[in-house]
Coordinates of C-alpha atoms in Angstrom, one line a residue:
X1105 CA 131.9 187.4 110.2
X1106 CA 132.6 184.3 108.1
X1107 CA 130.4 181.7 107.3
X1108 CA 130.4 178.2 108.7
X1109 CA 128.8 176.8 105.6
X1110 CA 131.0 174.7 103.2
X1111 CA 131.4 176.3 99.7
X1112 CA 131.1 173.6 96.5
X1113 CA 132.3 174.5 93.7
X1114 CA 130.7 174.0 90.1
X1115 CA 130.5 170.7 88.6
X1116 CA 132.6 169.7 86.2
X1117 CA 131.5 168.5 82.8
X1118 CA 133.2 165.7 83.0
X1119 CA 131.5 164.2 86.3
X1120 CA 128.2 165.0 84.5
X1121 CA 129.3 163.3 81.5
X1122 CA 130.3 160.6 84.2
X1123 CA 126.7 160.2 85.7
X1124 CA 124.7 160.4 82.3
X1125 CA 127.1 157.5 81.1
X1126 CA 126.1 155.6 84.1
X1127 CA 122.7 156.2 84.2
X1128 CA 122.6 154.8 80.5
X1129 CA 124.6 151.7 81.3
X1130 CA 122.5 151.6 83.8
X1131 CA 119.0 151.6 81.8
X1132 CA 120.9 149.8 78.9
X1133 CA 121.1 146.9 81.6
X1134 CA 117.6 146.6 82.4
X1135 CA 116.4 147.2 78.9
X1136 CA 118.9 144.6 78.4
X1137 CA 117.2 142.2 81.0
X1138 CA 114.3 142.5 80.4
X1139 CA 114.5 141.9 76.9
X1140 CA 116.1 138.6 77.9
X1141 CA 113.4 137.5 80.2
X1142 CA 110.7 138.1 77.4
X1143 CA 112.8 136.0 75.2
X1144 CA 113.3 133.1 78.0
X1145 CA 110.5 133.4 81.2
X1146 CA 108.1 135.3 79.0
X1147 CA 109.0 134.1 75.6
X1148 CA 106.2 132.4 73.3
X1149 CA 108.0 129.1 73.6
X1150 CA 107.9 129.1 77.7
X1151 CA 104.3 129.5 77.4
X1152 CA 104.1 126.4 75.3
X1153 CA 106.7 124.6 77.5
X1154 CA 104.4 125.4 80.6
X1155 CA 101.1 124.2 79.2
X1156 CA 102.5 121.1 78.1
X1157 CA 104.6 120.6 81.8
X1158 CA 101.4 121.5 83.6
X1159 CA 99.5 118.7 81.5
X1160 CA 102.6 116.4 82.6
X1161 CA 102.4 117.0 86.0
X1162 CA 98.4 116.4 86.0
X1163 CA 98.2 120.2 87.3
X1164 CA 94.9 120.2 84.7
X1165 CA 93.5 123.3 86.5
X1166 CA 96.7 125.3 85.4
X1167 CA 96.7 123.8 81.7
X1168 CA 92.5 124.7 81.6
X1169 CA 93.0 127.5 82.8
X1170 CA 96.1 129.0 80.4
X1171 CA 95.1 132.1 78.3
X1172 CA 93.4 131.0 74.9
X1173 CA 92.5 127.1 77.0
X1174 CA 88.9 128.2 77.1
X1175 CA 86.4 128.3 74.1
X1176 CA 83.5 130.6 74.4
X1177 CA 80.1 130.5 72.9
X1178 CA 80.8 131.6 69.3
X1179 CA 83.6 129.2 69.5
X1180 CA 81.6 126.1 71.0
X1181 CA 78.8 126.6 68.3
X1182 CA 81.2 126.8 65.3
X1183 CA 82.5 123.6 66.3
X1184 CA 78.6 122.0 66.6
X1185 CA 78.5 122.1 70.7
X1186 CA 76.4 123.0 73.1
X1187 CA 77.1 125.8 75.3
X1188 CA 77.0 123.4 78.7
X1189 CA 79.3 121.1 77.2
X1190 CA 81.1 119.1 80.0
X1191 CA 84.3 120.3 81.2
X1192 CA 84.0 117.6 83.8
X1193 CA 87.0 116.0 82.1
X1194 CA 89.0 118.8 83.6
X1195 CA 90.2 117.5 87.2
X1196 CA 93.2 115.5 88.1
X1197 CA 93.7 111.8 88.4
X1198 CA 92.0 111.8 84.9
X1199 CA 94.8 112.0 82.5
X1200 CA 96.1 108.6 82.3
X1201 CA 99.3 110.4 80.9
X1202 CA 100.4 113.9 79.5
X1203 CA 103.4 114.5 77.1
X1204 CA 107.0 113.9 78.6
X1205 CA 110.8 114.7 77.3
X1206 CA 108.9 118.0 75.7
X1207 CA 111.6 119.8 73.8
X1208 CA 111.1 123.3 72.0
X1209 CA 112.0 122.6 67.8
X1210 CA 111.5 125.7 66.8
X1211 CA 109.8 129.5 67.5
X1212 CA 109.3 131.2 64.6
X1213 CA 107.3 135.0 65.1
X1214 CA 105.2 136.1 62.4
X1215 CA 104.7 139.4 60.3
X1216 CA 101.4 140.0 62.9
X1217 CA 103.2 139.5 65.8
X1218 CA 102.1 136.1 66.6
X1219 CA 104.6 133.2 67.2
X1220 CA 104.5 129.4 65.7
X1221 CA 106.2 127.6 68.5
X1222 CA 106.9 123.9 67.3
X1223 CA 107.3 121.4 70.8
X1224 CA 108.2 117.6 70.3
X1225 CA 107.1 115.5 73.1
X1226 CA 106.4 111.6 73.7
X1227 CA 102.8 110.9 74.5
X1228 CA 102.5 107.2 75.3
X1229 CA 105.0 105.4 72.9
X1230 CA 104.8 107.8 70.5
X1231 CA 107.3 110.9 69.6
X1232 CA 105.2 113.9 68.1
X1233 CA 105.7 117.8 66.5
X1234 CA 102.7 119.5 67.0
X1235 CA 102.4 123.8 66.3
X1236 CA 100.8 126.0 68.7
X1237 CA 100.2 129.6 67.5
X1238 CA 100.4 131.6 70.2
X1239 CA 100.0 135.9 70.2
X1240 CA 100.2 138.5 72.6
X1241 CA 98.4 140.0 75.0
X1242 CA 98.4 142.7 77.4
X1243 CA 102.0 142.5 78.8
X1244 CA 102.4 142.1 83.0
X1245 CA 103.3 145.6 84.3
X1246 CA 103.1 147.1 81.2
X1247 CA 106.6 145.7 80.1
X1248 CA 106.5 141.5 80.6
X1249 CA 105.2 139.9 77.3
X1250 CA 102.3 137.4 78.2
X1251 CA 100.7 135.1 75.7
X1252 CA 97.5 133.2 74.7
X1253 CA 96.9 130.7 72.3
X1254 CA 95.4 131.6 69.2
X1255 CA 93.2 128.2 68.6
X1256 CA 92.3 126.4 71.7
X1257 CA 94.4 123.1 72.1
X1258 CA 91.2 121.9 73.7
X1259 CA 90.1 118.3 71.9
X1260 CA 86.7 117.0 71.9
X1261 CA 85.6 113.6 72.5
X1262 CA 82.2 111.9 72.2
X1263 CA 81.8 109.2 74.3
X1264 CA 79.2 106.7 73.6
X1265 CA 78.2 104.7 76.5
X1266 CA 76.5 101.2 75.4
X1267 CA 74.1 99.6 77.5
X1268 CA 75.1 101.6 80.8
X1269 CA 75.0 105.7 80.4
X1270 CA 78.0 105.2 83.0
X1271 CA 81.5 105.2 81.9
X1272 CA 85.2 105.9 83.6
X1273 CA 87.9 107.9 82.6
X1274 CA 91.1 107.9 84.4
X1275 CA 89.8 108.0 88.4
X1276 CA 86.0 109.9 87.4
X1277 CA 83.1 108.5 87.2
X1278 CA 80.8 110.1 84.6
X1279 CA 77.3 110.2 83.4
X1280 CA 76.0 110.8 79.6
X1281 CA 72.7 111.5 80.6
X1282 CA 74.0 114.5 82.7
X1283 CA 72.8 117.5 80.8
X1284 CA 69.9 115.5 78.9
X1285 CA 66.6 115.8 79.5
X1286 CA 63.1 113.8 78.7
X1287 CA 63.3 110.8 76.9
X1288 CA 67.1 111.0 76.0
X1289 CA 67.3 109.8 79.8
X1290 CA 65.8 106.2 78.6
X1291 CA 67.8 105.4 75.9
X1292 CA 69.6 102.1 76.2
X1293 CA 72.4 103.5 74.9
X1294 CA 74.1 107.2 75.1
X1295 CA 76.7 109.7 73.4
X1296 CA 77.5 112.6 74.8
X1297 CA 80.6 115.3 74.1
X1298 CA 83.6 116.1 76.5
X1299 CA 86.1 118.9 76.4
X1300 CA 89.3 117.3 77.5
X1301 CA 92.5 118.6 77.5
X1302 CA 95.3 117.7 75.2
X1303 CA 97.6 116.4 74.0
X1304 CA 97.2 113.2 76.6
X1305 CA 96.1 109.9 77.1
X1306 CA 93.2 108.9 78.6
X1307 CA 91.7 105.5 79.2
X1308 CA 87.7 104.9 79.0
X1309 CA 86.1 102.0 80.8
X1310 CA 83.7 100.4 83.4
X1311 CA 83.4 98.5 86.0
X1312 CA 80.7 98.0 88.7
X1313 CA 79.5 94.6 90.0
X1314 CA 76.7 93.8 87.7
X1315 CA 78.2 95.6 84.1
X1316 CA 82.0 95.9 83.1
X1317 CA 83.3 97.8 79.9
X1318 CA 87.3 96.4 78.5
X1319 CA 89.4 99.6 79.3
X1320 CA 89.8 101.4 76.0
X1321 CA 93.2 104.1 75.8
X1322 CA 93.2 106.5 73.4
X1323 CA 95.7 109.6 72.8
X1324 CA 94.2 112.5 71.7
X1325 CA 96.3 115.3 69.8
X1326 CA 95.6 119.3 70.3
X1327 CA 91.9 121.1 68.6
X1328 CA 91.2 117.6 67.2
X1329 CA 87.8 115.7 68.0
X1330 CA 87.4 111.9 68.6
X1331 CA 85.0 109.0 69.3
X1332 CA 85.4 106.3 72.1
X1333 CA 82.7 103.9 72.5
X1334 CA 82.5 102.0 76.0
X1335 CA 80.6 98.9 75.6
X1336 CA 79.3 97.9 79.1
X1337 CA 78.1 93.6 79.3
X1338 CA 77.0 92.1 81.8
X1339 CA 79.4 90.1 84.6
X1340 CA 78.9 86.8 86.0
X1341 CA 77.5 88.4 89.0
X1342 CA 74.9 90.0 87.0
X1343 CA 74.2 86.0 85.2
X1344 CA 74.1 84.8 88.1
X1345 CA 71.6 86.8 89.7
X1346 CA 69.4 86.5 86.6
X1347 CA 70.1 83.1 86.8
X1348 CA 68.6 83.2 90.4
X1349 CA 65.5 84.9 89.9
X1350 CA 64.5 83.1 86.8
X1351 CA 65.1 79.9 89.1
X1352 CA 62.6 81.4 91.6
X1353 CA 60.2 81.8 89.4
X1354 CA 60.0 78.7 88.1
X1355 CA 60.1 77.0 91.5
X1356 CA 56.9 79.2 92.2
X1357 CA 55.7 77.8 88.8
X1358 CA 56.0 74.0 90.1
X1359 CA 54.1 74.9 93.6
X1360 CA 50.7 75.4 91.2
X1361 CA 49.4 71.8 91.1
X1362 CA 47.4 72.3 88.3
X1363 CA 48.0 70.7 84.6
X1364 CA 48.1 74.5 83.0
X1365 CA 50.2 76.9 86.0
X1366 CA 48.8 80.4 85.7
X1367 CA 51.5 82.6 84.0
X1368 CA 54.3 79.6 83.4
X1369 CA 56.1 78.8 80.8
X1370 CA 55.2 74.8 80.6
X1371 CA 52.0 73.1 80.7
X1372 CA 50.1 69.7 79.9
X1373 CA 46.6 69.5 78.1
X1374 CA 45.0 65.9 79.4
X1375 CA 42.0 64.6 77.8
X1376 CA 41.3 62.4 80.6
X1377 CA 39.8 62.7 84.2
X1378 CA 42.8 64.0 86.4
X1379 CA 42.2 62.0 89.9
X1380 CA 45.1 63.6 91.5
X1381 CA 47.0 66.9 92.0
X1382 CA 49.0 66.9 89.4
X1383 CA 52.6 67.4 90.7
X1384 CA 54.6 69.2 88.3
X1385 CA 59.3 69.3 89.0
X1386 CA 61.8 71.0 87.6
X1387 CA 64.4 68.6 85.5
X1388 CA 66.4 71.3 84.1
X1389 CA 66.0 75.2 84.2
X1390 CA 67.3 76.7 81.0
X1391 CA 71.1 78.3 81.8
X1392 CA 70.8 82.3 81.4
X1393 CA 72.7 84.1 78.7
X1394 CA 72.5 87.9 78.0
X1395 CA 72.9 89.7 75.2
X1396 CA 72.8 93.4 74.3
X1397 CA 69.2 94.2 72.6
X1398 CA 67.4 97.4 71.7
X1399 CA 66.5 98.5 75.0
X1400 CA 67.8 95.8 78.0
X1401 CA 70.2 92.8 78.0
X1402 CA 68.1 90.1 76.3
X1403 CA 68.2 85.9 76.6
X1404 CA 67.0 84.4 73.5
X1405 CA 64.3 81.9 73.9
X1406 CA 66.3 78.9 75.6
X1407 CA 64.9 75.2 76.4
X1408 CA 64.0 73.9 80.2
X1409 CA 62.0 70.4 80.8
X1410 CA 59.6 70.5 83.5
X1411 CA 58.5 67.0 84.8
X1412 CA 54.5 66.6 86.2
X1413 CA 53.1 63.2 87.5
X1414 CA 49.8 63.2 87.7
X1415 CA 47.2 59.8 88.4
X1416 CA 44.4 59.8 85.6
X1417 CA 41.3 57.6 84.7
X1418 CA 41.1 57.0 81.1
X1419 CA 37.7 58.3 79.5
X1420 CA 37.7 55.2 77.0
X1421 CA 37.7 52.4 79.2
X1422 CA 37.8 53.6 82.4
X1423 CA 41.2 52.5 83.5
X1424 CA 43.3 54.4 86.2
X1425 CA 47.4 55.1 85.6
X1426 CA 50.0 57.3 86.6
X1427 CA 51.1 59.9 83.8
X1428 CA 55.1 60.9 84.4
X1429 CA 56.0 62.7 81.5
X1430 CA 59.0 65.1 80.9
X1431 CA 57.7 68.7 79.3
X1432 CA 60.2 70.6 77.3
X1433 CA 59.8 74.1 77.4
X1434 CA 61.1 77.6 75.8
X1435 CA 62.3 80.7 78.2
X1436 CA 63.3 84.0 76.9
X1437 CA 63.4 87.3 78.9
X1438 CA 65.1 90.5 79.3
X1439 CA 67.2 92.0 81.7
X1440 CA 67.5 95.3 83.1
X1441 CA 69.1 97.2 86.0
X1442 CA 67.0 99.9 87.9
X1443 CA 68.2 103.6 89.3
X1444 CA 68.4 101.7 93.0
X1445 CA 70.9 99.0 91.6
X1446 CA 68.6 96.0 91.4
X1447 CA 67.3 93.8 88.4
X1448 CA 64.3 94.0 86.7
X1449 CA 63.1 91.0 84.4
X1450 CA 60.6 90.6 82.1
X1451 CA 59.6 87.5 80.9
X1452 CA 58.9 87.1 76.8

């Protein structure tokens, strides 16, 4: 009976030969790609090139968040910071501009397996070099190199925010009094630090209807630390409401017909018998001007003239006459701006 299977004979050496040759072209050719995509997509110098594109493109959650970005609390303390140290700085629309035409100079790996990656890059008008060491980490799937920096490129910078614990930077609004606590939250002025990322440009300011602050840019290089100081002065708005109130009060002042008003700044001492309510005017209020002091905006003692008439009988012969006399007088107060927005003044 035969059999209706089909018979295969042995298999040649050379058709082994054949598939083992393939199969090693075969793993040749991945070993082969994947070397070049660690060298290219995974290489040191893409990591670089992708921090510094991500900064560019105001993606700062993917540049803050890039291996090696983030300091920890051995780090912040080495470098004299507190542990809740604002990160608020890290949110786009701040940046007022990251590096551009960033070119690779130069990758050179080290005896410990860590790479110097050189990138040049314009930041504002300015063409810089700057060095990021960068070393490895657990690769992706076991086989795809990934990187972190070795020093954070993070940069510090301590803002100090005269005369208004408010500042801007970029599109954010920020507070220095934010993580402070007793009577730090009174002072007049305030410094506080910032992580921000780098390298970029950033410009500091203020503006608000009673207190603006020039706009101050600054461009701030990689694990550097640097001072801005955002002086906030008063606005014509905020004179002019001074200017109001002070006028108020003085009109108030006039109403008292008396030759001494109760808590005013001008005042006549009459020997004689007053016969009349005296009747007191104001000829010119003194014109407001504020200045940064210790603790408020200040105006330096500054002249008004009140007017009073006033009839009076003369204690030496009896005579009655009208006193109109013009009373120069010396204003100074200071200025501040309460939590709800509005002005307190106190007058000196």
């Amino acid at each position: 009976m035969g059999s209706s299977g089909v018979r295969r004979g042995p298999v040649s050496p050379a058709a082994v030969i054949g598939w083992v040759g393939l199969a090693m072209l075969l793993v040749g050719a991945f070993l082969a790609a994947l070397g070049a995509l660690n060298q290219t997509i995974y290489g040191a110098s893409n990591f670089v090139e992708r921090y510094l594109e991500a900064i560019a493109d105001d993606d700062i959650a993917a540049a803050s968040t890039t291996p090696g970005v983030a300091l920890d609390a051995a780090e912040l303390t080495a470098m004299g910071l507190p542990e809740n140290v604002s990160t608020a700085m890290f949110r786009s629309g701040v940046v007022e501009a990251g590096p551009e035409d960033v070119r690779i100079v130069s990758d050179v790996a080290n005896p410990d397996g860590t790479h110097s990656v050189t990138a040049s890059y314009r930041l504002d008008v300015s063409i810089i070099e700057t060095t990021f060491d960068v070393r490895p980490i657990a690769p992706l799937y076991g086989v795809l190199n990934r990187w972190e920096f070795s020093t954070s490129p993070l940069t510090v910078v301590d803002v100090t925010a005269a005369h208004n614990p408010l500042f801007t930077v970029g599109t954010l609004t920020l507070d220095t009094r934010a993580t402070k606590t007793g009577d730090e939250l009174a002072a007049f002025t305030q410094t506080a630090p910032y992580l921000a990322i780098a390298p970029a440009v950033y410009e500091f300011g203020y503006t608000s209807t009673l207190l603006e602050a020039v706009p101050t840019s600054m461009a701030v290089a990689p694990a550097s630390r640097y001072a801005v100081g955002v002086d906030s002065l008063p606005t014509a708005t905020f004179v002019e409401r001074v200017q109001v109130k002070l006028d108020d009060y003085l009109a108030q002042c006039a109403t008292q017909q008396v030759l001494q008003p109760a808590g005013c700044p001008f005042g006549i001492e009459i020997d004689d018998r007053v016969v009349s309510p005296p009747v007191w005017t104001m000829v010119t209020n003194p014109p407001v001007t504020l200045a940064p002091g210790e603790t408020a905006f200040e105006m330096p003692p500054t002249e008004g003239v009140a007017h009073i008439s006033v009839e009076l009988q003369s204690l030496f012969d009896g005579d009655f006459y009208t006193l109109e006399e013009d009373r120069p007088f010396l204003v100074a107060l200071s200025a501040s701006i309460r939590p709800d927005g509005s002005i307190a003044i106190q007058l000196k």
